[in-house]
Amino acid sequence: METLKIVETPPESFPLVAGLTPAAEALNAAMIWQRIEAYIVWRWVSRPVIWTVQGGGDWEPPLTPVVITQAFSWTGDAWAPFEPEFGPEGFILPDGMSKVEATVGLDEVPPAAVLEAFRRLAEYLAAEPIRVVGASSYSINMGQVSESINRHPAFMARALDNSGAADLLRPYRRV
């Protein structure tokens, strides 16, 4: 089974996180939630998702929690509805191409660990560091004042790891 396409409609709003510094509060919360959601499979604001899947047999939706609302199989010239059944490893889909429409997410407050991951990532992104964020080395010469900073090109891409948020999100990933 191969998931060919995922169309996930973003929610209109995300959960609010309290206790942020003014600098972190000023950041775009949706951007931070999108970074977190790209890293995990759980959703805490429900939204529609459509998956296009190729093959037949057991298929496990790549996002959770999920409620399938409709499923269709491609007959060669049109989509025909079918009722997916539960199998030992997910839902049983027919051979060929299927389209699965569902609602993913819970409309409830995320667990404390996820809210703390949001806070850590927001504070990391908003920080005014003493030295340059992501610098792998820093040197200064006092004779005729010189400064040198070396920064890994992926320093911002590693924000989830560097902030400690990724450690808190491990239970919500699918391996």
mmCIF file of N, CA, C and O in Angstrom, residues 6 16 18 27 45 50 68-69 85 113 115 120 124 128 135 146 175:
data_model
loop_
_atom_site.group_PDB
_atom_site.id
_atom_site.type_symbol
_atom_site.label_atom_id
_atom_site.label_comp_id
_atom_site.label_asym_id
_atom_site.label_seq_id
_atom_site.Cartn_x
_atom_site.Cartn_y
_atom_site.Cartn_z
ATOM 1 N N ILE A 6 -1.874 13.415 0.147
ATOM 2 C CA ILE A 6 -2.602 13.812 1.345
ATOM 3 C C ILE A 6 -3.016 15.266 1.166
ATOM 4 O O ILE A 6 -2.174 16.119 0.884
ATOM 5 N N LEU A 16 -4.564 27.923 22.019
ATOM 6 C CA LEU A 16 -3.765 28.994 22.612
ATOM 7 C C LEU A 16 -2.870 28.410 23.691
ATOM 8 O O LEU A 16 -3.265 27.489 24.401
ATOM 9 N N ALA A 18 -0.625 29.521 27.005
ATOM 10 C CA ALA A 18 -0.411 30.596 27.976
ATOM 11 C C ALA A 18 1.020 30.549 28.508
ATOM 12 O O ALA A 18 1.732 29.559 28.360
ATOM 13 N N LEU A 27 4.965 36.093 18.063
ATOM 14 C CA LEU A 27 5.165 35.227 16.898
ATOM 15 C C LEU A 27 3.829 34.713 16.372
ATOM 16 O O LEU A 27 2.841 34.655 17.094
ATOM 17 N N VAL A 45 -6.908 19.819 16.734
ATOM 18 C CA VAL A 45 -8.001 20.605 16.179
ATOM 19 C C VAL A 45 -8.496 19.802 14.982
ATOM 20 O O VAL A 45 -7.722 19.489 14.077
ATOM 21 N N ILE A 50 -8.099 14.250 2.968
ATOM 22 C CA ILE A 50 -8.381 13.293 1.885
ATOM 23 C C ILE A 50 -7.061 12.616 1.525
ATOM 24 O O ILE A 50 -6.069 13.286 1.244
ATOM 25 N N ILE A 68 -13.155 7.964 9.503
ATOM 26 C CA ILE A 68 -13.380 7.947 8.056
ATOM 27 C C ILE A 68 -14.837 8.308 7.791
ATOM 28 O O ILE A 68 -15.748 7.727 8.383
ATOM 29 N N THR A 69 -15.037 9.280 6.910
ATOM 30 C CA THR A 69 -16.392 9.729 6.579
ATOM 31 C C THR A 69 -16.881 9.130 5.265
ATOM 32 O O THR A 69 -18.058 8.831 5.140
ATOM 33 N N GLU A 85 -13.507 -1.759 5.846
ATOM 34 C CA GLU A 85 -13.630 -2.580 7.052
ATOM 35 C C GLU A 85 -12.341 -2.501 7.842
ATOM 36 O O GLU A 85 -11.279 -2.214 7.291
ATOM 37 N N ALA A 113 2.520 18.036 27.690
ATOM 38 C CA ALA A 113 3.819 17.904 27.007
ATOM 39 C C ALA A 113 3.808 18.614 25.658
ATOM 40 O O ALA A 113 4.810 19.222 25.255
ATOM 41 N N LEU A 115 1.836 21.215 24.813
ATOM 42 C CA LEU A 115 1.802 22.657 25.094
ATOM 43 C C LEU A 115 3.184 23.158 25.512
ATOM 44 O O LEU A 115 3.610 24.244 25.112
ATOM 45 N N ARG A 120 8.395 25.882 24.329
ATOM 46 C CA ARG A 120 9.849 25.823 24.117
ATOM 47 C C ARG A 120 10.238 26.282 22.714
ATOM 48 O O ARG A 120 11.206 27.033 22.544
ATOM 49 N N TYR A 124 12.352 29.619 21.853
ATOM 50 C CA TYR A 124 13.600 29.451 21.096
ATOM 51 C C TYR A 124 13.617 30.374 19.877
ATOM 52 O O TYR A 124 14.606 31.046 19.600
ATOM 53 N N GLU A 128 16.473 36.399 22.049
ATOM 54 C CA GLU A 128 17.538 37.343 21.701
ATOM 55 C C GLU A 128 18.806 36.790 22.348
ATOM 56 O O GLU A 128 19.079 37.052 23.514
ATOM 57 N N ALA A 135 25.171 29.273 16.258
ATOM 58 C CA ALA A 135 26.603 29.383 15.994
ATOM 59 C C ALA A 135 27.311 28.143 16.520
ATOM 60 O O ALA A 135 27.092 27.712 17.635
ATOM 61 N N SER A 146 38.229 42.239 16.143
ATOM 62 C CA SER A 146 37.826 41.318 15.085
ATOM 63 C C SER A 146 36.796 40.356 15.669
ATOM 64 O O SER A 146 36.833 40.047 16.852
ATOM 65 N N VAL A 175 6.522 5.772 14.178
ATOM 66 C CA VAL A 175 7.815 5.300 13.671
ATOM 67 C C VAL A 175 7.596 4.268 12.604
ATOM 68 O O VAL A 175 6.711 3.480 12.634
#
